[in-house]
């Protein structure tokens, strides 16, 4: 995987600190490196932003106190916190290990 997964992202606020939605993991996921969040089927996943552009399949969120990227198709959304979606450029710090 490249250093930067995407050039742009969608967030609920300018800092990408507000929750966009919450969902339930549809199966286990173990990421390829420390930039990803791991989870088990059935765990709650909280989404903070969605990558757009060349890497539309990755979202960023948290499971417990862990934060990272995961494939969006592994999440069954069961609650939306915001209908606002701001399009913002990604930053180099979006793609470092958490």
CSV table of N, CA and C in Angstrom, one decimal:
chain,number,residue,atom,x,y,z
A,1,UNK,N,0.8,-1.2,0.0
A,1,UNK,CA,0.0,0.0,0.0
A,1,UNK,C,0.9,1.2,0.0
A,2,UNK,N,0.4,2.2,-0.7
A,2,UNK,CA,1.2,3.5,-0.8
A,2,UNK,C,1.1,4.2,0.5
A,3,UNK,N,1.9,5.3,0.7
A,3,UNK,CA,1.9,6.1,1.9
A,3,UNK,C,0.6,6.8,2.1
A,4,UNK,N,0.0,7.4,1.1
A,4,UNK,CA,-1.2,8.1,1.2
A,4,UNK,C,-2.3,7.3,0.4
A,5,UNK,N,-3.3,6.9,1.1
A,5,UNK,CA,-4.4,6.1,0.4
A,5,UNK,C,-5.3,7.0,-0.5
A,6,UNK,N,-5.5,8.3,-0.2
A,6,UNK,CA,-6.4,9.1,-1.0
A,6,UNK,C,-6.0,10.6,-0.8
A,7,UNK,N,-6.4,11.4,-1.7
A,7,UNK,CA,-6.1,12.8,-1.7
A,7,UNK,C,-7.2,13.6,-1.0
A,8,UNK,N,-8.4,13.0,-0.9
A,8,UNK,CA,-9.6,13.7,-0.3
A,8,UNK,C,-10.3,12.8,0.7
A,9,UNK,N,-11.1,13.4,1.5
A,9,UNK,CA,-11.9,12.7,2.5
A,9,UNK,C,-13.2,13.4,2.7
A,10,UNK,N,-14.3,12.7,3.2
A,10,UNK,CA,-15.5,13.3,3.6
A,10,UNK,C,-15.6,13.2,5.1
A,11,UNK,N,-16.0,14.4,5.8
A,11,UNK,CA,-16.1,14.4,7.2
A,11,UNK,C,-17.4,15.1,7.6
A,12,UNK,N,-17.8,15.0,8.9
A,12,UNK,CA,-19.0,15.7,9.4
A,12,UNK,C,-18.7,17.1,9.8
A,13,UNK,N,-17.4,17.4,10.1
A,13,UNK,CA,-16.9,18.8,10.5
A,13,UNK,C,-15.5,19.0,10.0
A,14,UNK,N,-15.1,20.3,10.1
A,14,UNK,CA,-13.8,20.6,9.5
A,14,UNK,C,-12.6,19.9,10.1
A,15,UNK,N,-12.7,19.5,11.4
A,15,UNK,CA,-11.6,18.8,12.0
A,15,UNK,C,-11.7,17.2,11.9
A,16,UNK,N,-12.8,16.8,11.3
A,16,UNK,CA,-13.1,15.3,11.2
A,16,UNK,C,-13.1,14.6,12.5
A,17,UNK,N,-13.6,15.4,13.5
A,17,UNK,CA,-13.6,14.8,14.9
A,17,UNK,C,-15.0,14.4,15.3
A,18,UNK,N,-16.0,14.8,14.6
A,18,UNK,CA,-17.4,14.4,14.9
A,18,UNK,C,-17.7,13.0,14.2
A,19,UNK,N,-18.4,12.2,14.9
A,19,UNK,CA,-18.8,10.9,14.4
A,19,UNK,C,-19.8,11.1,13.2
A,20,UNK,N,-19.6,10.3,12.1
A,20,UNK,CA,-20.5,10.3,11.0
A,20,UNK,C,-21.6,9.3,11.1
A,21,UNK,N,-21.1,8.1,11.5
A,21,UNK,CA,-22.1,6.9,11.7
A,21,UNK,C,-21.4,5.9,12.5
A,22,UNK,N,-22.3,4.9,12.9
A,22,UNK,CA,-21.8,3.7,13.7
A,22,UNK,C,-22.4,2.5,13.0
A,23,UNK,N,-21.7,1.4,13.0
A,23,UNK,CA,-22.1,0.2,12.4
A,23,UNK,C,-21.6,-1.0,13.2
A,24,UNK,N,-22.0,-2.2,12.6
A,24,UNK,CA,-21.6,-3.5,13.2
A,24,UNK,C,-20.8,-4.2,12.2
A,25,UNK,N,-19.6,-4.7,12.6
A,25,UNK,CA,-18.7,-5.5,11.7
A,25,UNK,C,-19.4,-6.7,11.2
A,26,UNK,N,-19.4,-6.9,9.9
A,26,UNK,CA,-20.1,-8.1,9.3
A,26,UNK,C,-19.2,-9.3,9.3
A,27,UNK,N,-17.9,-9.1,9.5
A,27,UNK,CA,-16.9,-10.2,9.7
A,27,UNK,C,-15.6,-9.7,10.3
A,28,UNK,N,-14.8,-10.6,10.7
A,28,UNK,CA,-13.5,-10.3,11.3
A,28,UNK,C,-12.6,-9.6,10.3
A,29,UNK,N,-11.8,-8.6,10.8
A,29,UNK,CA,-10.8,-7.9,9.9
A,29,UNK,C,-9.5,-7.7,10.6
A,30,UNK,N,-8.4,-8.1,10.0
A,30,UNK,CA,-7.1,-7.8,10.5
A,30,UNK,C,-6.3,-7.1,9.4
A,31,UNK,N,-6.0,-5.8,9.7
A,31,UNK,CA,-5.3,-5.0,8.7
A,31,UNK,C,-3.9,-5.4,8.4
A,32,UNK,N,-3.4,-5.0,7.2
A,32,UNK,CA,-2.0,-5.3,6.8
A,32,UNK,C,-0.9,-4.6,7.5
A,33,UNK,N,-1.3,-3.4,8.2
A,33,UNK,CA,-0.2,-2.7,9.0
A,33,UNK,C,-0.9,-1.9,10.1
A,34,UNK,N,-0.1,-1.2,10.8
A,34,UNK,CA,-0.6,-0.4,12.0
A,34,UNK,C,-1.5,0.7,11.7
A,35,UNK,N,-1.7,1.1,10.4
A,35,UNK,CA,-2.6,2.2,10.1
A,35,UNK,C,-4.1,1.7,10.1
A,36,UNK,N,-4.3,0.4,10.2
A,36,UNK,CA,-5.6,-0.2,10.1
A,36,UNK,C,-6.1,-0.6,11.5
A,37,UNK,N,-7.4,-0.6,11.7
A,37,UNK,CA,-8.0,-1.0,13.0
A,37,UNK,C,-8.5,-2.4,12.8
A,38,UNK,N,-8.3,-3.3,13.7
A,38,UNK,CA,-8.7,-4.7,13.7
A,38,UNK,C,-10.0,-4.8,14.4
A,39,UNK,N,-10.9,-5.7,14.0
A,39,UNK,CA,-12.1,-6.0,14.7
A,39,UNK,C,-12.6,-7.4,14.5
A,40,UNK,N,-13.6,-7.8,15.3
A,40,UNK,CA,-14.2,-9.1,15.2
A,40,UNK,C,-15.6,-8.9,14.7
A,41,UNK,N,-16.2,-9.9,14.1
A,41,UNK,CA,-17.6,-9.8,13.6
A,41,UNK,C,-18.5,-9.5,14.8
A,42,UNK,N,-19.4,-8.5,14.6
A,42,UNK,CA,-20.4,-8.1,15.6
A,42,UNK,C,-20.0,-7.0,16.4
A,43,UNK,N,-18.7,-6.6,16.4
A,43,UNK,CA,-18.2,-5.4,17.2
A,43,UNK,C,-18.7,-4.1,16.6
A,44,UNK,N,-18.9,-3.1,17.5
A,44,UNK,CA,-19.4,-1.8,17.0
A,44,UNK,C,-18.2,-1.0,16.5
A,45,UNK,N,-18.4,-0.4,15.3
A,45,UNK,CA,-17.3,0.4,14.7
A,45,UNK,C,-17.9,1.8,14.5
A,46,UNK,N,-17.1,2.8,14.9
A,46,UNK,CA,-17.5,4.2,14.8
A,46,UNK,C,-16.8,4.9,13.7
A,47,UNK,N,-17.5,5.5,12.8
A,47,UNK,CA,-16.8,6.1,11.6
A,47,UNK,C,-16.6,7.6,11.7
A,48,UNK,N,-15.4,8.1,11.5
A,48,UNK,CA,-15.1,9.5,11.6
A,48,UNK,C,-14.9,10.2,10.3
A,49,UNK,N,-14.4,9.5,9.3
A,49,UNK,CA,-14.3,10.0,7.9
A,49,UNK,C,-14.2,8.9,6.9
A,50,UNK,N,-14.5,9.3,5.7
A,50,UNK,CA,-14.6,8.4,4.5
A,50,UNK,C,-13.6,8.9,3.5
A,51,UNK,N,-12.7,8.0,3.0
A,51,UNK,CA,-11.8,8.4,2.0
A,51,UNK,C,-12.5,8.4,0.6
A,52,UNK,N,-12.2,9.4,-0.2
A,52,UNK,CA,-12.8,9.5,-1.5
A,52,UNK,C,-11.7,9.6,-2.6
A,53,UNK,N,-12.1,9.4,-3.8
A,53,UNK,CA,-11.1,9.4,-4.9
A,53,UNK,C,-10.7,8.0,-5.2
A,54,UNK,N,-9.4,7.7,-5.3
A,54,UNK,CA,-8.9,6.4,-5.7
A,54,UNK,C,-9.1,5.3,-4.7
A,55,UNK,N,-9.3,5.7,-3.4
A,55,UNK,CA,-9.5,4.7,-2.4
A,55,UNK,C,-10.8,4.8,-1.7
A,56,UNK,N,-11.9,4.7,-2.5
A,56,UNK,CA,-13.2,4.9,-1.9
A,56,UNK,C,-13.6,3.8,-1.0
A,57,UNK,N,-12.9,2.7,-1.0
A,57,UNK,CA,-13.3,1.5,-0.2
A,57,UNK,C,-12.9,1.6,1.2
A,58,UNK,N,-12.0,2.6,1.6
A,58,UNK,CA,-11.6,2.7,3.0
A,58,UNK,C,-12.2,3.8,3.7
A,59,UNK,N,-12.6,3.5,5.0
A,59,UNK,CA,-13.1,4.5,5.9
A,59,UNK,C,-12.2,4.5,7.1
A,60,UNK,N,-12.3,5.5,7.9
A,60,UNK,CA,-11.5,5.6,9.1
A,60,UNK,C,-12.4,5.7,10.3
A,61,UNK,N,-12.1,4.9,11.3
A,61,UNK,CA,-12.9,4.8,12.5
A,61,UNK,C,-12.3,4.2,13.7
A,62,UNK,N,-13.1,4.0,14.7
A,62,UNK,CA,-12.6,3.4,16.0
A,62,UNK,C,-13.4,2.2,16.4
A,63,UNK,N,-12.6,1.3,17.1
A,63,UNK,CA,-13.2,0.1,17.8
A,63,UNK,C,-12.6,0.2,19.2
A,64,UNK,N,-13.4,0.4,20.2
A,64,UNK,CA,-12.8,0.7,21.5
A,64,UNK,C,-11.9,1.9,21.5
A,65,UNK,N,-10.7,1.7,22.0
A,65,UNK,CA,-9.7,2.8,22.0
A,65,UNK,C,-8.8,2.8,20.8
A,66,UNK,N,-9.0,1.8,19.9
A,66,UNK,CA,-8.2,1.7,18.7
A,66,UNK,C,-8.8,2.5,17.5
A,67,UNK,N,-7.9,3.2,16.7
A,67,UNK,CA,-8.3,4.0,15.6
A,67,UNK,C,-7.5,3.5,14.3
A,68,UNK,N,-8.2,3.5,13.2
A,68,UNK,CA,-7.5,3.2,12.0
A,68,UNK,C,-8.5,3.0,10.8
A,69,UNK,N,-7.9,2.5,9.7
A,69,UNK,CA,-8.7,2.3,8.5
A,69,UNK,C,-9.3,0.9,8.4
A,70,UNK,N,-10.3,0.8,7.6
A,70,UNK,CA,-10.9,-0.5,7.4
A,70,UNK,C,-11.8,-0.5,6.1
A,71,UNK,N,-12.0,-1.6,5.5
A,71,UNK,CA,-12.8,-1.6,4.3
A,71,UNK,C,-14.3,-1.4,4.6
A,72,UNK,N,-14.9,-0.4,4.0
A,72,UNK,CA,-16.3,0.0,4.3
A,72,UNK,C,-17.3,-1.1,4.1
A,73,UNK,N,-17.0,-2.0,3.2
A,73,UNK,CA,-18.0,-3.1,2.9
A,73,UNK,C,-18.0,-4.1,4.0
A,74,UNK,N,-17.2,-4.0,5.1
A,74,UNK,CA,-17.3,-4.9,6.2
A,74,UNK,C,-18.2,-4.3,7.3
A,75,UNK,N,-18.8,-3.2,7.0
A,75,UNK,CA,-19.6,-2.5,8.1
A,75,UNK,C,-21.1,-2.4,7.6
A,76,UNK,N,-22.0,-2.8,8.5
A,76,UNK,CA,-23.4,-2.7,8.3
A,76,UNK,C,-23.8,-1.5,9.2
A,77,UNK,N,-24.1,-0.4,8.6
A,77,UNK,CA,-24.4,0.9,9.3
A,77,UNK,C,-25.8,0.7,10.0
A,78,UNK,N,-25.8,1.1,11.3
A,78,UNK,CA,-27.1,1.0,12.0
A,78,UNK,C,-27.5,2.3,12.6
A,79,UNK,N,-26.6,3.4,12.5
A,79,UNK,CA,-27.0,4.7,13.0
A,79,UNK,C,-26.2,5.8,12.4
A,80,UNK,N,-26.8,6.8,11.8
A,80,UNK,CA,-26.1,8.0,11.3
A,80,UNK,C,-26.2,9.1,12.3
A,81,UNK,N,-25.0,9.7,12.6
A,81,UNK,CA,-25.0,10.8,13.5
A,81,UNK,C,-25.1,12.1,12.8
A,82,UNK,N,-24.7,12.2,11.5
A,82,UNK,CA,-24.7,13.4,10.8
A,82,UNK,C,-25.0,13.2,9.3
A,83,UNK,N,-25.8,14.1,8.7
A,83,UNK,CA,-26.0,14.0,7.3
A,83,UNK,C,-25.1,15.0,6.6
A,84,UNK,N,-24.4,15.8,7.3
A,84,UNK,CA,-23.5,16.7,6.7
A,84,UNK,C,-22.2,16.0,6.3
A,85,UNK,N,-21.8,16.3,5.0
A,85,UNK,CA,-20.5,15.7,4.6
A,85,UNK,C,-19.7,16.8,3.9
A,86,UNK,N,-18.6,17.2,4.5
A,86,UNK,CA,-17.7,18.2,4.0
A,86,UNK,C,-16.6,17.4,3.2
A,87,UNK,N,-16.2,17.9,2.1
A,87,UNK,CA,-15.1,17.3,1.3
A,87,UNK,C,-13.9,18.1,1.6
A,88,UNK,N,-12.9,17.4,2.2
A,88,UNK,CA,-11.6,18.1,2.6
A,88,UNK,C,-10.4,17.3,2.0
A,89,UNK,N,-9.3,18.1,1.9
A,89,UNK,CA,-8.1,17.3,1.5
A,89,UNK,C,-7.5,16.5,2.6
A,90,UNK,N,-6.9,15.4,2.3
A,90,UNK,CA,-6.3,14.6,3.3
A,90,UNK,C,-4.9,15.2,3.7
A,91,UNK,N,-4.4,14.8,4.8
A,91,UNK,CA,-3.1,15.4,5.3
A,91,UNK,C,-2.2,14.2,5.4
A,92,UNK,N,-0.9,14.4,5.4
A,92,UNK,CA,0.1,13.4,5.6
A,92,UNK,C,-0.1,12.6,6.9
A,93,UNK,N,-0.5,13.4,7.9
A,93,UNK,CA,-0.7,12.8,9.3
A,93,UNK,C,-2.0,11.9,9.3
A,94,UNK,N,-2.8,11.9,8.3
A,94,UNK,CA,-4.0,11.0,8.2
A,94,UNK,C,-3.5,9.5,8.0
A,95,UNK,N,-2.2,9.4,7.5
A,95,UNK,CA,-1.8,8.1,7.1
A,95,UNK,C,-0.6,7.6,7.9
A,96,UNK,N,-0.4,8.0,9.2
A,96,UNK,CA,0.6,7.5,10.0
A,96,UNK,C,0.0,6.5,11.0
A,97,UNK,N,0.8,5.7,11.6
A,97,UNK,CA,0.3,4.8,12.6
A,97,UNK,C,-0.2,5.4,13.8
A,98,UNK,N,-1.3,4.9,14.3
A,98,UNK,CA,-2.0,5.5,15.5
A,98,UNK,C,-1.6,4.7,16.7
